[in-house]
PDB file of C-alpha atoms and ligand atoms in Angstrom:
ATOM      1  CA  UNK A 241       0.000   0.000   0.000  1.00 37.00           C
ATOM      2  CA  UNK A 242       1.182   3.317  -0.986  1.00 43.00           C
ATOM      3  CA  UNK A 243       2.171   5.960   2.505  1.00 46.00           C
ATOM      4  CA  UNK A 244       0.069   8.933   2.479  1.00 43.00           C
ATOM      5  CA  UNK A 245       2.957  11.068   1.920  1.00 47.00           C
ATOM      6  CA  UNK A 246       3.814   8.739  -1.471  1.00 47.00           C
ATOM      7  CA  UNK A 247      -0.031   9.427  -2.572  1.00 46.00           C
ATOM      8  CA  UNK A 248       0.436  12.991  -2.088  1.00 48.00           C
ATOM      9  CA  UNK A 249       3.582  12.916  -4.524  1.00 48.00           C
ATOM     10  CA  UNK A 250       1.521  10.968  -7.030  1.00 48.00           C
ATOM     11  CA  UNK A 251      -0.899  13.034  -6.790  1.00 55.00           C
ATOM     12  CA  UNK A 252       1.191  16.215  -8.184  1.00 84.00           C
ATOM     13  CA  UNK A 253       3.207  14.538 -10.889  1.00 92.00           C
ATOM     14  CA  UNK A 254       3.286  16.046 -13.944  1.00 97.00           C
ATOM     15  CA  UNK A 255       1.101  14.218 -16.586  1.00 98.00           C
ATOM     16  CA  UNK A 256       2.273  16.380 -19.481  1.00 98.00           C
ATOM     17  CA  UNK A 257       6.098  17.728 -19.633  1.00 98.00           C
ATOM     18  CA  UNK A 258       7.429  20.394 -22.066  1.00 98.00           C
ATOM     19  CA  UNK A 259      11.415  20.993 -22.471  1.00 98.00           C
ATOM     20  CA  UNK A 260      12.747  23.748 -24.155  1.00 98.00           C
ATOM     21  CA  UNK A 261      16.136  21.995 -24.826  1.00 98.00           C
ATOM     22  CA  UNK A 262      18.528  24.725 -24.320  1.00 98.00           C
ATOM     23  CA  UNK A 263      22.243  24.908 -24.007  1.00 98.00           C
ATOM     24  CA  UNK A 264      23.829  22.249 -26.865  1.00 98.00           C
ATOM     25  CA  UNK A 265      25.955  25.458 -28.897  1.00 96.00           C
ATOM     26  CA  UNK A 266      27.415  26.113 -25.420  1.00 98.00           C
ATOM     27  CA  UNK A 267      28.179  22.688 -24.379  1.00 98.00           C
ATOM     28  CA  UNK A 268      30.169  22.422 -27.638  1.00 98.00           C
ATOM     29  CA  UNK A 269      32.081  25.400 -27.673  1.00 97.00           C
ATOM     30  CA  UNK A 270      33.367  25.011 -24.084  1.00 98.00           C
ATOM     31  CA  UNK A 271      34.678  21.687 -25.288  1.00 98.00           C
ATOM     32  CA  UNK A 272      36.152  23.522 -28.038  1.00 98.00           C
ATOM     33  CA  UNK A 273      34.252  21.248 -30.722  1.00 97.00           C
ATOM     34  CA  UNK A 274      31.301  22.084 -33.649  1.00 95.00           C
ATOM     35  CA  UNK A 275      27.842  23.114 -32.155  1.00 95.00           C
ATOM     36  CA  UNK A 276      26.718  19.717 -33.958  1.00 95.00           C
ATOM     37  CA  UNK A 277      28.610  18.373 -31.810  1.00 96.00           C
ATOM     38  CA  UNK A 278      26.130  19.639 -29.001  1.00 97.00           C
ATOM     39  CA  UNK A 279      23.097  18.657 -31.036  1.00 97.00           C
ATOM     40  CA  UNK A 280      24.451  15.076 -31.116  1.00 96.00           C
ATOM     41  CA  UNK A 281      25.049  14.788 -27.190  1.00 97.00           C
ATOM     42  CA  UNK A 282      22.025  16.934 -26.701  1.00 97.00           C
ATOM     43  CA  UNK A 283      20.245  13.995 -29.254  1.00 96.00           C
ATOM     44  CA  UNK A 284      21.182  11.424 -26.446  1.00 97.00           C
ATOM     45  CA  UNK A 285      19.903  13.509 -23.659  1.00 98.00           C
ATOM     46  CA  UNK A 286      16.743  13.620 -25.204  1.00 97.00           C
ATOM     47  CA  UNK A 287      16.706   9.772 -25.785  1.00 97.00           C
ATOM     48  CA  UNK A 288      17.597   9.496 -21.922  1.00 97.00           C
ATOM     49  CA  UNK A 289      14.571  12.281 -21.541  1.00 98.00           C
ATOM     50  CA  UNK A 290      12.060   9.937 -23.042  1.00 98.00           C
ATOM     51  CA  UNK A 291      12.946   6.219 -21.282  1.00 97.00           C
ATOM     52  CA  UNK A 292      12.994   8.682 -18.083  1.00 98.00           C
ATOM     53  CA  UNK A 293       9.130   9.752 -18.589  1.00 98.00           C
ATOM     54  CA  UNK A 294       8.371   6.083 -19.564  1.00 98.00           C
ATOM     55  CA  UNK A 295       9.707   5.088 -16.560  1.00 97.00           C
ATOM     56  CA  UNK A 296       7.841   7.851 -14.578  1.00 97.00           C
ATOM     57  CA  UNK A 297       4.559   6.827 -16.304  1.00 97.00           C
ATOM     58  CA  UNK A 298       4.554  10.624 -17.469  1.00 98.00           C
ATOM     59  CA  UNK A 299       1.152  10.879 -20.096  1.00 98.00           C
ATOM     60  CA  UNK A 300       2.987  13.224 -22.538  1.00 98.00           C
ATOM     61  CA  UNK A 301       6.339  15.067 -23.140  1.00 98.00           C
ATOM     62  CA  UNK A 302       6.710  17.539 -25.501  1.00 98.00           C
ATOM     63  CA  UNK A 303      10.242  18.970 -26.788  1.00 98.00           C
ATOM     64  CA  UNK A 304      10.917  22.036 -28.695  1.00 97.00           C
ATOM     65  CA  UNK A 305      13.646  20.724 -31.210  1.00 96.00           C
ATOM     66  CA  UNK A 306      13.582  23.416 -34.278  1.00 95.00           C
ATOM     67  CA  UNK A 307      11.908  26.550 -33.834  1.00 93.00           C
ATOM     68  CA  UNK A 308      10.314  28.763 -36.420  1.00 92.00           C
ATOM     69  CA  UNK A 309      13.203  31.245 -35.636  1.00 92.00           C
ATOM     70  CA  UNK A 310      16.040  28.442 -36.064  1.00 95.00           C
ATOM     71  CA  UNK A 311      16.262  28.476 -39.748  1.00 96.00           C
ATOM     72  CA  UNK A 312      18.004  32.127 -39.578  1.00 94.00           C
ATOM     73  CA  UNK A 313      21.164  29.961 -37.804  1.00 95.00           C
ATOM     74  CA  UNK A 314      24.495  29.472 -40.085  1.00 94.00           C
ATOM     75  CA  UNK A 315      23.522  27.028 -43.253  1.00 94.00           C
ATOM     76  CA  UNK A 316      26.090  24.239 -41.908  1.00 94.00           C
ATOM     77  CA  UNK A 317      24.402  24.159 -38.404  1.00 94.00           C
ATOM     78  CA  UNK A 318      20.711  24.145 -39.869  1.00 95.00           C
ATOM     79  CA  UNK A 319      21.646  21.020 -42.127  1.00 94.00           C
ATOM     80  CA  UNK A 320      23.333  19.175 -39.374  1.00 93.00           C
ATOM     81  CA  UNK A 321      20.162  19.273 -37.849  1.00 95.00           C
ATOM     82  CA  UNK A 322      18.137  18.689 -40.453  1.00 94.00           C
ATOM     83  CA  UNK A 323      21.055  14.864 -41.033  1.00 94.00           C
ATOM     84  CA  UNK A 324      20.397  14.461 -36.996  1.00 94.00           C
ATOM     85  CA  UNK A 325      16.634  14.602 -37.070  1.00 95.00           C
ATOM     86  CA  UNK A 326      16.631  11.946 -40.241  1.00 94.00           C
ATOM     87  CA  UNK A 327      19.190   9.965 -38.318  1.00 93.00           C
ATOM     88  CA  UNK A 328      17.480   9.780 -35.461  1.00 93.00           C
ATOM     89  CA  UNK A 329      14.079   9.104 -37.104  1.00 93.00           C
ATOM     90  CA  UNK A 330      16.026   5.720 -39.290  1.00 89.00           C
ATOM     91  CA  UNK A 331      17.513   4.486 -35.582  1.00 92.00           C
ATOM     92  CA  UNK A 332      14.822   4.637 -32.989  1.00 94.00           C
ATOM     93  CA  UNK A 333      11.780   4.821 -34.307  1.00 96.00           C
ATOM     94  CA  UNK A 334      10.817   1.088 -34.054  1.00 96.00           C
ATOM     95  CA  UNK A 335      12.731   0.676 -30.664  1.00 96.00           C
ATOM     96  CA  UNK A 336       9.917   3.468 -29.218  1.00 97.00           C
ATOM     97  CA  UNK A 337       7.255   1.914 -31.039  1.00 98.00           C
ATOM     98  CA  UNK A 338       8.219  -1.317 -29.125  1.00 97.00           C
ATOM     99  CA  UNK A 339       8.107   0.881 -25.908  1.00 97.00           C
ATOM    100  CA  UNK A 340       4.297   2.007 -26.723  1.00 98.00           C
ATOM    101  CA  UNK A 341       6.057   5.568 -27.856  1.00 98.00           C
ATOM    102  CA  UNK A 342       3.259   7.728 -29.561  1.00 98.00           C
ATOM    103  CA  UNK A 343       5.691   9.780 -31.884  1.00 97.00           C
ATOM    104  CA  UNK A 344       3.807  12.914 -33.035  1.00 97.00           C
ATOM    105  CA  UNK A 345       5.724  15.971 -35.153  1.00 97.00           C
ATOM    106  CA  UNK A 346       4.099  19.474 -34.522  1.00 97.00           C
ATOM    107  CA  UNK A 347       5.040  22.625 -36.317  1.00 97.00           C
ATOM    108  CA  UNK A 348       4.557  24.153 -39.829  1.00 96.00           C
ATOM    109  CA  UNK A 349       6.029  20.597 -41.564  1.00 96.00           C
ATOM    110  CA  UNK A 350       5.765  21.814 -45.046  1.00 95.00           C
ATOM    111  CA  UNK A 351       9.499  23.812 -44.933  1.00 94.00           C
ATOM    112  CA  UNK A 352      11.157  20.422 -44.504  1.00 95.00           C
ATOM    113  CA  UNK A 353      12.171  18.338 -47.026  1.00 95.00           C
ATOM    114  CA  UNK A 354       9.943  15.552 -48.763  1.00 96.00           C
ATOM    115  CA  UNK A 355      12.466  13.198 -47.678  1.00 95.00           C
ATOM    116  CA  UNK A 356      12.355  14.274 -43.790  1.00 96.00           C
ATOM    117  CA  UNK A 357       8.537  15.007 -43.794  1.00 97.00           C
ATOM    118  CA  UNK A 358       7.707  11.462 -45.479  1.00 96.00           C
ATOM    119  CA  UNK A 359      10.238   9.431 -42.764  1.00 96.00           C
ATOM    120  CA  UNK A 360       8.179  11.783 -40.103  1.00 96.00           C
ATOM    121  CA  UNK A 361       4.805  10.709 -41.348  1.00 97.00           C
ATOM    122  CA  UNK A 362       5.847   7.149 -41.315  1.00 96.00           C
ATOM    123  CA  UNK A 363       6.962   7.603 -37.713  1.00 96.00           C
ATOM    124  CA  UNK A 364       3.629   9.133 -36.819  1.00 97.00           C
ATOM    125  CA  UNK A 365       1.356   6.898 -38.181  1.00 97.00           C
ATOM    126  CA  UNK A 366       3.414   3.853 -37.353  1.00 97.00           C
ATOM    127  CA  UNK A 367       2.833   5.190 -33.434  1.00 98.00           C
ATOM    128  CA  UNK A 368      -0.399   6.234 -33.726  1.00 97.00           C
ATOM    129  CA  UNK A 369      -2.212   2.997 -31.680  1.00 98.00           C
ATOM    130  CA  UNK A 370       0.513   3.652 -28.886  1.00 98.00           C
ATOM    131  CA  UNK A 371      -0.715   4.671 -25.956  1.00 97.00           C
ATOM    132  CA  UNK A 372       2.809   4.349 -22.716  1.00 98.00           C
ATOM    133  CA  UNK A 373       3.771   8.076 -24.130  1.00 98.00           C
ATOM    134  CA  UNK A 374       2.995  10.925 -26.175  1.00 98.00           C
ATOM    135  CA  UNK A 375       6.126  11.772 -27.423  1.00 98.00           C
ATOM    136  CA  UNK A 376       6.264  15.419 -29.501  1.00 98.00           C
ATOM    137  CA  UNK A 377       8.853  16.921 -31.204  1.00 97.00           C
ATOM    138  CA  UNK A 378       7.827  20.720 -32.129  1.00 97.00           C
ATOM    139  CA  UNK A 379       9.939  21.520 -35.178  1.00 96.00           C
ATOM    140  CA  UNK A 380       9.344  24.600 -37.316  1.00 96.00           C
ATOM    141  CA  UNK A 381       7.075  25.266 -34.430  1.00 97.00           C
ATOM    142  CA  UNK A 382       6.137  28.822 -33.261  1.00 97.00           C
ATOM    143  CA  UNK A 383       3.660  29.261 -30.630  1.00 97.00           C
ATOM    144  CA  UNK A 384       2.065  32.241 -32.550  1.00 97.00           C
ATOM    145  CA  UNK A 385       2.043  30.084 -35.654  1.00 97.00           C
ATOM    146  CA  UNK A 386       0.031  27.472 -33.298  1.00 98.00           C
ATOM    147  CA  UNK A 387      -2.531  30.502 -32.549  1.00 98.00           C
ATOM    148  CA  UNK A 388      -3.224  31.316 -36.149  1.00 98.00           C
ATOM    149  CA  UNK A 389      -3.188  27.726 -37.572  1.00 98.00           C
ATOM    150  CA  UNK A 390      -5.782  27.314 -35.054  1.00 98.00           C
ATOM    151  CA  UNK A 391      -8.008  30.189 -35.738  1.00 98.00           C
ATOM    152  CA  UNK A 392      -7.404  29.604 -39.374  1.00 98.00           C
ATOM    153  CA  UNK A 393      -8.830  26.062 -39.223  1.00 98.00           C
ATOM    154  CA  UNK A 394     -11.681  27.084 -36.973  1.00 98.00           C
ATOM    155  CA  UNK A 395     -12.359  29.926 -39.778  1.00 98.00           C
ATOM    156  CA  UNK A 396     -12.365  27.345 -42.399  1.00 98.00           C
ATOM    157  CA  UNK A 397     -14.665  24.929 -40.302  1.00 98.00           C
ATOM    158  CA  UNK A 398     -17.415  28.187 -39.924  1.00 98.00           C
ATOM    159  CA  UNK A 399     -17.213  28.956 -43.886  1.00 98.00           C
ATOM    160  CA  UNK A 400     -18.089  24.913 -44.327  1.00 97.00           C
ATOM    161  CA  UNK A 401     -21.327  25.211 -42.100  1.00 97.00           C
ATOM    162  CA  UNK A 402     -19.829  22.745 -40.111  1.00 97.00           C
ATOM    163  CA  UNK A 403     -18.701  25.257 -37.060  1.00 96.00           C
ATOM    164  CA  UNK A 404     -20.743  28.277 -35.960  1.00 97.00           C
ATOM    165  CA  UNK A 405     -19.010  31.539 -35.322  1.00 97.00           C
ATOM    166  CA  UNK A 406     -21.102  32.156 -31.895  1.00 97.00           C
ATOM    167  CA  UNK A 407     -19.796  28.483 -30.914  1.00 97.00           C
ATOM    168  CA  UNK A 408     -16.372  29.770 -30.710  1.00 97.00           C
ATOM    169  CA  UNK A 409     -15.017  29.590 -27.166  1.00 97.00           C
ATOM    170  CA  UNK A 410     -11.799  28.565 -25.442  1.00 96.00           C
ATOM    171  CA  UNK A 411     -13.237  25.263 -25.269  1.00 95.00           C
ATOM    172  CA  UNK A 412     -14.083  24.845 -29.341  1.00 96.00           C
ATOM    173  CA  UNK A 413     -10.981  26.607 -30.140  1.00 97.00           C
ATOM    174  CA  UNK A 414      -9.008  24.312 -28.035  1.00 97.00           C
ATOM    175  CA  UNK A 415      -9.795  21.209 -30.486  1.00 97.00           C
ATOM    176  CA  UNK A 416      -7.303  23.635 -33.205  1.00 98.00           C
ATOM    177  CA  UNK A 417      -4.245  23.519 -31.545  1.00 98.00           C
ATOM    178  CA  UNK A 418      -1.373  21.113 -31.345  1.00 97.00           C
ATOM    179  CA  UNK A 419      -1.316  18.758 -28.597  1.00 97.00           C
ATOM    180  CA  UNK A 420      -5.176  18.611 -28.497  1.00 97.00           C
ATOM    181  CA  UNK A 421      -6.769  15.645 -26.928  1.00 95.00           C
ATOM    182  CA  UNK A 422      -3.852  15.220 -24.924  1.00 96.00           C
ATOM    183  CA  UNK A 423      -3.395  16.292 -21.235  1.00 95.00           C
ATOM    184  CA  UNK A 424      -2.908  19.882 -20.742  1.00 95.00           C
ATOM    185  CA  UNK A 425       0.850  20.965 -19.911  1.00 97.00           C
ATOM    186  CA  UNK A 426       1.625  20.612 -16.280  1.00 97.00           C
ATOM    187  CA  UNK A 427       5.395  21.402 -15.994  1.00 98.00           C
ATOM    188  CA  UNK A 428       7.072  23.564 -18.384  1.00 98.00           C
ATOM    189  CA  UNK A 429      11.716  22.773 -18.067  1.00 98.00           C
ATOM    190  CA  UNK A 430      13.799  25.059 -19.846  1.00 98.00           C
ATOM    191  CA  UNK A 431      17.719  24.341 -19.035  1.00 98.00           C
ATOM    192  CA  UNK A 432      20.599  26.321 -20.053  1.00 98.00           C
ATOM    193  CA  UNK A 433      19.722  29.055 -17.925  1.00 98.00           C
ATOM    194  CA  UNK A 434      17.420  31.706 -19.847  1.00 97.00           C
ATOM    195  CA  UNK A 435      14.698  32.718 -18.250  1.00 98.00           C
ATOM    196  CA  UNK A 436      11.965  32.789 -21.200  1.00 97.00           C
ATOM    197  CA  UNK A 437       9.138  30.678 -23.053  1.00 97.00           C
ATOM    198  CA  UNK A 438      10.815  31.608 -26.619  1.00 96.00           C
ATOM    199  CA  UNK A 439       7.579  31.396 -28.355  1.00 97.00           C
ATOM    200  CA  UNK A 440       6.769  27.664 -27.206  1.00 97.00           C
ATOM    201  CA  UNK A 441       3.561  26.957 -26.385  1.00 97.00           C
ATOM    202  CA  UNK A 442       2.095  29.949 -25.504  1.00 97.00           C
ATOM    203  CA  UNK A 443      -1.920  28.744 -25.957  1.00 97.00           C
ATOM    204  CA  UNK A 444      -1.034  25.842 -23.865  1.00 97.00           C
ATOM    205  CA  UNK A 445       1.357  26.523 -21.070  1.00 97.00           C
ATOM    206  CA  UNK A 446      -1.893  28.912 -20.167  1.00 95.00           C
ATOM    207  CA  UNK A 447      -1.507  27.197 -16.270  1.00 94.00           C
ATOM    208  CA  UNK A 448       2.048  25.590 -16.573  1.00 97.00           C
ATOM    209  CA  UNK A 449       4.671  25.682 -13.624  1.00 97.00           C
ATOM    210  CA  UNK A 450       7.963  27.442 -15.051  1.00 98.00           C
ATOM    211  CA  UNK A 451      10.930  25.279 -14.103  1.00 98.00           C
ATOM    212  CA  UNK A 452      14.102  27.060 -14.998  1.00 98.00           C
ATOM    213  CA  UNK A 453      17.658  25.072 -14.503  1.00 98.00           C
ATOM    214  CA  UNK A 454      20.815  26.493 -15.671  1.00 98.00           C
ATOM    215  CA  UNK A 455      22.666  23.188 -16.683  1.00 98.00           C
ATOM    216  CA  UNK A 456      22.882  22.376 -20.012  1.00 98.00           C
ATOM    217  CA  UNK A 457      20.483  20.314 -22.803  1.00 98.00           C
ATOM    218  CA  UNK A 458      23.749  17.671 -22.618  1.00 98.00           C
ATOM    219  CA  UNK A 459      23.925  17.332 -19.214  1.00 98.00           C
ATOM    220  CA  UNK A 460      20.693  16.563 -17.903  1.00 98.00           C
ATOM    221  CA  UNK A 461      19.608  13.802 -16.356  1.00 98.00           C
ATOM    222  CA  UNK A 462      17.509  12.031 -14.305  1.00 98.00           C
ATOM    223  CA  UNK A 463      18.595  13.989 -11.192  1.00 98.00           C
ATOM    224  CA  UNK A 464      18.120  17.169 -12.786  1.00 98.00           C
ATOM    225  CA  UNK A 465      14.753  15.828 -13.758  1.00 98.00           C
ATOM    226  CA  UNK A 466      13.931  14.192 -10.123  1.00 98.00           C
ATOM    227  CA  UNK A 467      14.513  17.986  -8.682  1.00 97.00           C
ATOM    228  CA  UNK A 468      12.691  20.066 -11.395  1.00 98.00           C
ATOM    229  CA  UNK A 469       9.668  17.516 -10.465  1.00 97.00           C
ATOM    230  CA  UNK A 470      10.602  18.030  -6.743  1.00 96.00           C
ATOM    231  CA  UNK A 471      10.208  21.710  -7.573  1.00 96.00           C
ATOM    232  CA  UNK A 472       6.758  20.914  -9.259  1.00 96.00           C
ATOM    233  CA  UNK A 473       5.491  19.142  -6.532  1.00 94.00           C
ATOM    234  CA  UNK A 474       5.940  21.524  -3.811  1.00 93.00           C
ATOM    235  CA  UNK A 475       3.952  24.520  -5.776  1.00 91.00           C
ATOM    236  CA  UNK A 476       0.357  25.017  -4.838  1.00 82.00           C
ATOM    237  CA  UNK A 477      -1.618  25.047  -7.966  1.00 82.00           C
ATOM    238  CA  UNK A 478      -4.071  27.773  -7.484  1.00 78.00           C
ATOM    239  CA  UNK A 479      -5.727  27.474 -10.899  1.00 82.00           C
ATOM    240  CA  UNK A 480      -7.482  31.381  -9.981  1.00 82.00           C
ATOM    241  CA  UNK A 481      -8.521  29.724  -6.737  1.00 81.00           C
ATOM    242  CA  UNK A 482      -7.213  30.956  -2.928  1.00 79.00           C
ATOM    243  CA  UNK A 483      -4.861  28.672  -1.082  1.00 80.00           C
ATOM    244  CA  UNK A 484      -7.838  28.121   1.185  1.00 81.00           C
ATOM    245  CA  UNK A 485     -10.033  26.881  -1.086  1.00 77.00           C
ATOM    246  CA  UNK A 486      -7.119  24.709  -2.618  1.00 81.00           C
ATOM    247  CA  UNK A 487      -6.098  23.493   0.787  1.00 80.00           C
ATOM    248  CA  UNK A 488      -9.616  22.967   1.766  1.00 81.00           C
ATOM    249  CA  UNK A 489      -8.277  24.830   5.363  1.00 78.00           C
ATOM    250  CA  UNK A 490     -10.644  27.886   6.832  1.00 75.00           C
ATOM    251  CA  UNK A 491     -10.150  31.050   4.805  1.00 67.00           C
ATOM    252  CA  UNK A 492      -8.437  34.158   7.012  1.00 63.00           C
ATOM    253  CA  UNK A 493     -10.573  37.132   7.174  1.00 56.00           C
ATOM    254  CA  UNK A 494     -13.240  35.526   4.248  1.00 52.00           C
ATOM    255  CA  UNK A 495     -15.836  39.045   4.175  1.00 50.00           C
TER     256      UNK A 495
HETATM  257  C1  FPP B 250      19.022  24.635 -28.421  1.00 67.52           C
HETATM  258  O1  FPP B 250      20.362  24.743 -28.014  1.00 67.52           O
HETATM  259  C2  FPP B 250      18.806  23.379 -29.125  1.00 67.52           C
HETATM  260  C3  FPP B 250      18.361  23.255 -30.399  1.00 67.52           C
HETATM  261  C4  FPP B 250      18.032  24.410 -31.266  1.00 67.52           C
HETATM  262  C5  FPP B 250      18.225  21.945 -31.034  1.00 67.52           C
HETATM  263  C6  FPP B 250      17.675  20.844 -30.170  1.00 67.52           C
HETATM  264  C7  FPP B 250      17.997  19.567 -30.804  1.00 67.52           C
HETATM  265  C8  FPP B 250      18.344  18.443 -30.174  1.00 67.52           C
HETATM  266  C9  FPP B 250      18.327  18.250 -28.699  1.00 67.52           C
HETATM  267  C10 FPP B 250      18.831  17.348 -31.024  1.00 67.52           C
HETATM  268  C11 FPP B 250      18.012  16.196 -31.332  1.00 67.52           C
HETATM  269  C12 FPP B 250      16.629  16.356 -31.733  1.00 67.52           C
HETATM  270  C13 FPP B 250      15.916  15.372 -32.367  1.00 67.52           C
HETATM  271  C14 FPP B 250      14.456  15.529 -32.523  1.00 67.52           C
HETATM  272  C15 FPP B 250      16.542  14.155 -32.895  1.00 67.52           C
HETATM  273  P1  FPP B 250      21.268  25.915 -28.606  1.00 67.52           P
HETATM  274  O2  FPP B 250      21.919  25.418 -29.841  1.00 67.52           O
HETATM  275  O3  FPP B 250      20.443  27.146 -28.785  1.00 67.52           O
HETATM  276  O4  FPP B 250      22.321  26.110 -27.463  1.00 67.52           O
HETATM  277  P2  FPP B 250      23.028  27.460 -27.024  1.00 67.52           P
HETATM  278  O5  FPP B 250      21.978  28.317 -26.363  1.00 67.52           O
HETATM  279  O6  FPP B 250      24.061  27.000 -26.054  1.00 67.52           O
HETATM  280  O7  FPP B 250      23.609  28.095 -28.251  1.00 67.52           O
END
């Protein structure tokens, strides 16, 4: 039987995880080698990153590998990534399908190429049936572009008849977005130090805990994961509520 104490814990796990990977050009350069260099040891973190939330029984982890913004970064560093993400998708795809891995790519796929886009299709609807983790990789993802995709495919749905403009709400809308149908985002980790979302998620870190950690993508692992969920588990959620009425303990001075 679980202690009261353990329940608690349980209780105020994460279900749904979002990394903002941070820190792979600097782990490079202090080592005096290529930023890809980073990418590649920040590719293995990630790996590490996923058997961690398996092993956690985390719902859904979501990992900002290539935003919108990336593509302005020297040509040499952009293709590295682009011969990382096809790598990676060729070598571990079918070991996370046999770990119940739900791969899903979010972002504007359409700038990659029709190699990379097919091989991330396959991946997608190879996983589709798995249900262990929700495993997605935002690339050429902008959480303003996530906004007006939405909104744009909500507009289409009204001028169909199959949506009604007065039906829009926050609830409707929600069924737009990336990442819909799946839990909302509990914990939101960047590492590397910065202190900012970087146009991530904005729609759907709406009632995220902000876990900032200075060490670098590369470096993390599960203890720096352990503490940023120790950190998560000792804020009081409020959700617009008082502590009182979270705590279910008599309100001071209630009028
Ligand atoms: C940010 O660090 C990291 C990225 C822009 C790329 C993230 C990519 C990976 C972790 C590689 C593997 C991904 C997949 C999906 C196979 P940075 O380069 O901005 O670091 P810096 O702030 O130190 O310069």
């Amino acid at each position: 039987m679980k202690s009261a104490t353990a329940s608690a814990v349980q209780a105020r796990a994460p279900r749904h995880v979002a990394i903002v990977m941070d820190g792979n050009g600097r782990w490079a350069e202090r080592r005096h080698r290529p930023r890809s260099f980073g990418h590649r040891e920040g590719q293995k973190a990630l790996r590490a990153t996923v058997e961690y939330c398996l092993r956690k029984e985390i719902r859904a982890l979501t990992l900002f590998a290539f935003s919108s913004e990336n593509w302005k970064r020297p040509a040499g560093e952009v293709g590295a990534l682009m011969q990382l993400f096809l790598k990676a998708l060729d070598r571990e795809v079918d070991e996370l399908h046999g770990y119940g891995v739900r791969i899903e790519f979010i972002g504007d796929l359409s700038a990659f190429s029709t190699e990379l886009r097919e091989r991330m299709h396959k991946a997608m609807d190879k996983t589709r049936e798995n249900r262990a983790l929700y495993a997605n990789v935002a690339v050429n993802y902008g959480g303003r572009w996530d906004i007006a995709q939405a909104a744009r495919r909500a507009a289409e749905a009204v001028s169909r008849g199959e949506l009604s403009a007065d039906a829009i709400n926050e609830d409707s809308l929600a069924a737009y977005f990336s990442l819909a149908g799946q839990p909302p985002v509990d914990l939101f980790i960047r590492t590397g130090g910065e202190q900012r979302i970087s146009n991530f998620l904005l729609w759907q870190l709406a009632y995220a805990e902000l876990v900032f950690v200075d060490t670098l993508w590369p470096d993390v692992d599960a203890s720096i994961l352990d503490s940023a969920i120790g950190e998560f588990a000792s804020r009081e959620r409020r959700f617009g509520k008082t502590s009182a009425q979270v705590t279910g303990s008599p309100e001071q001075g209630a009028a």
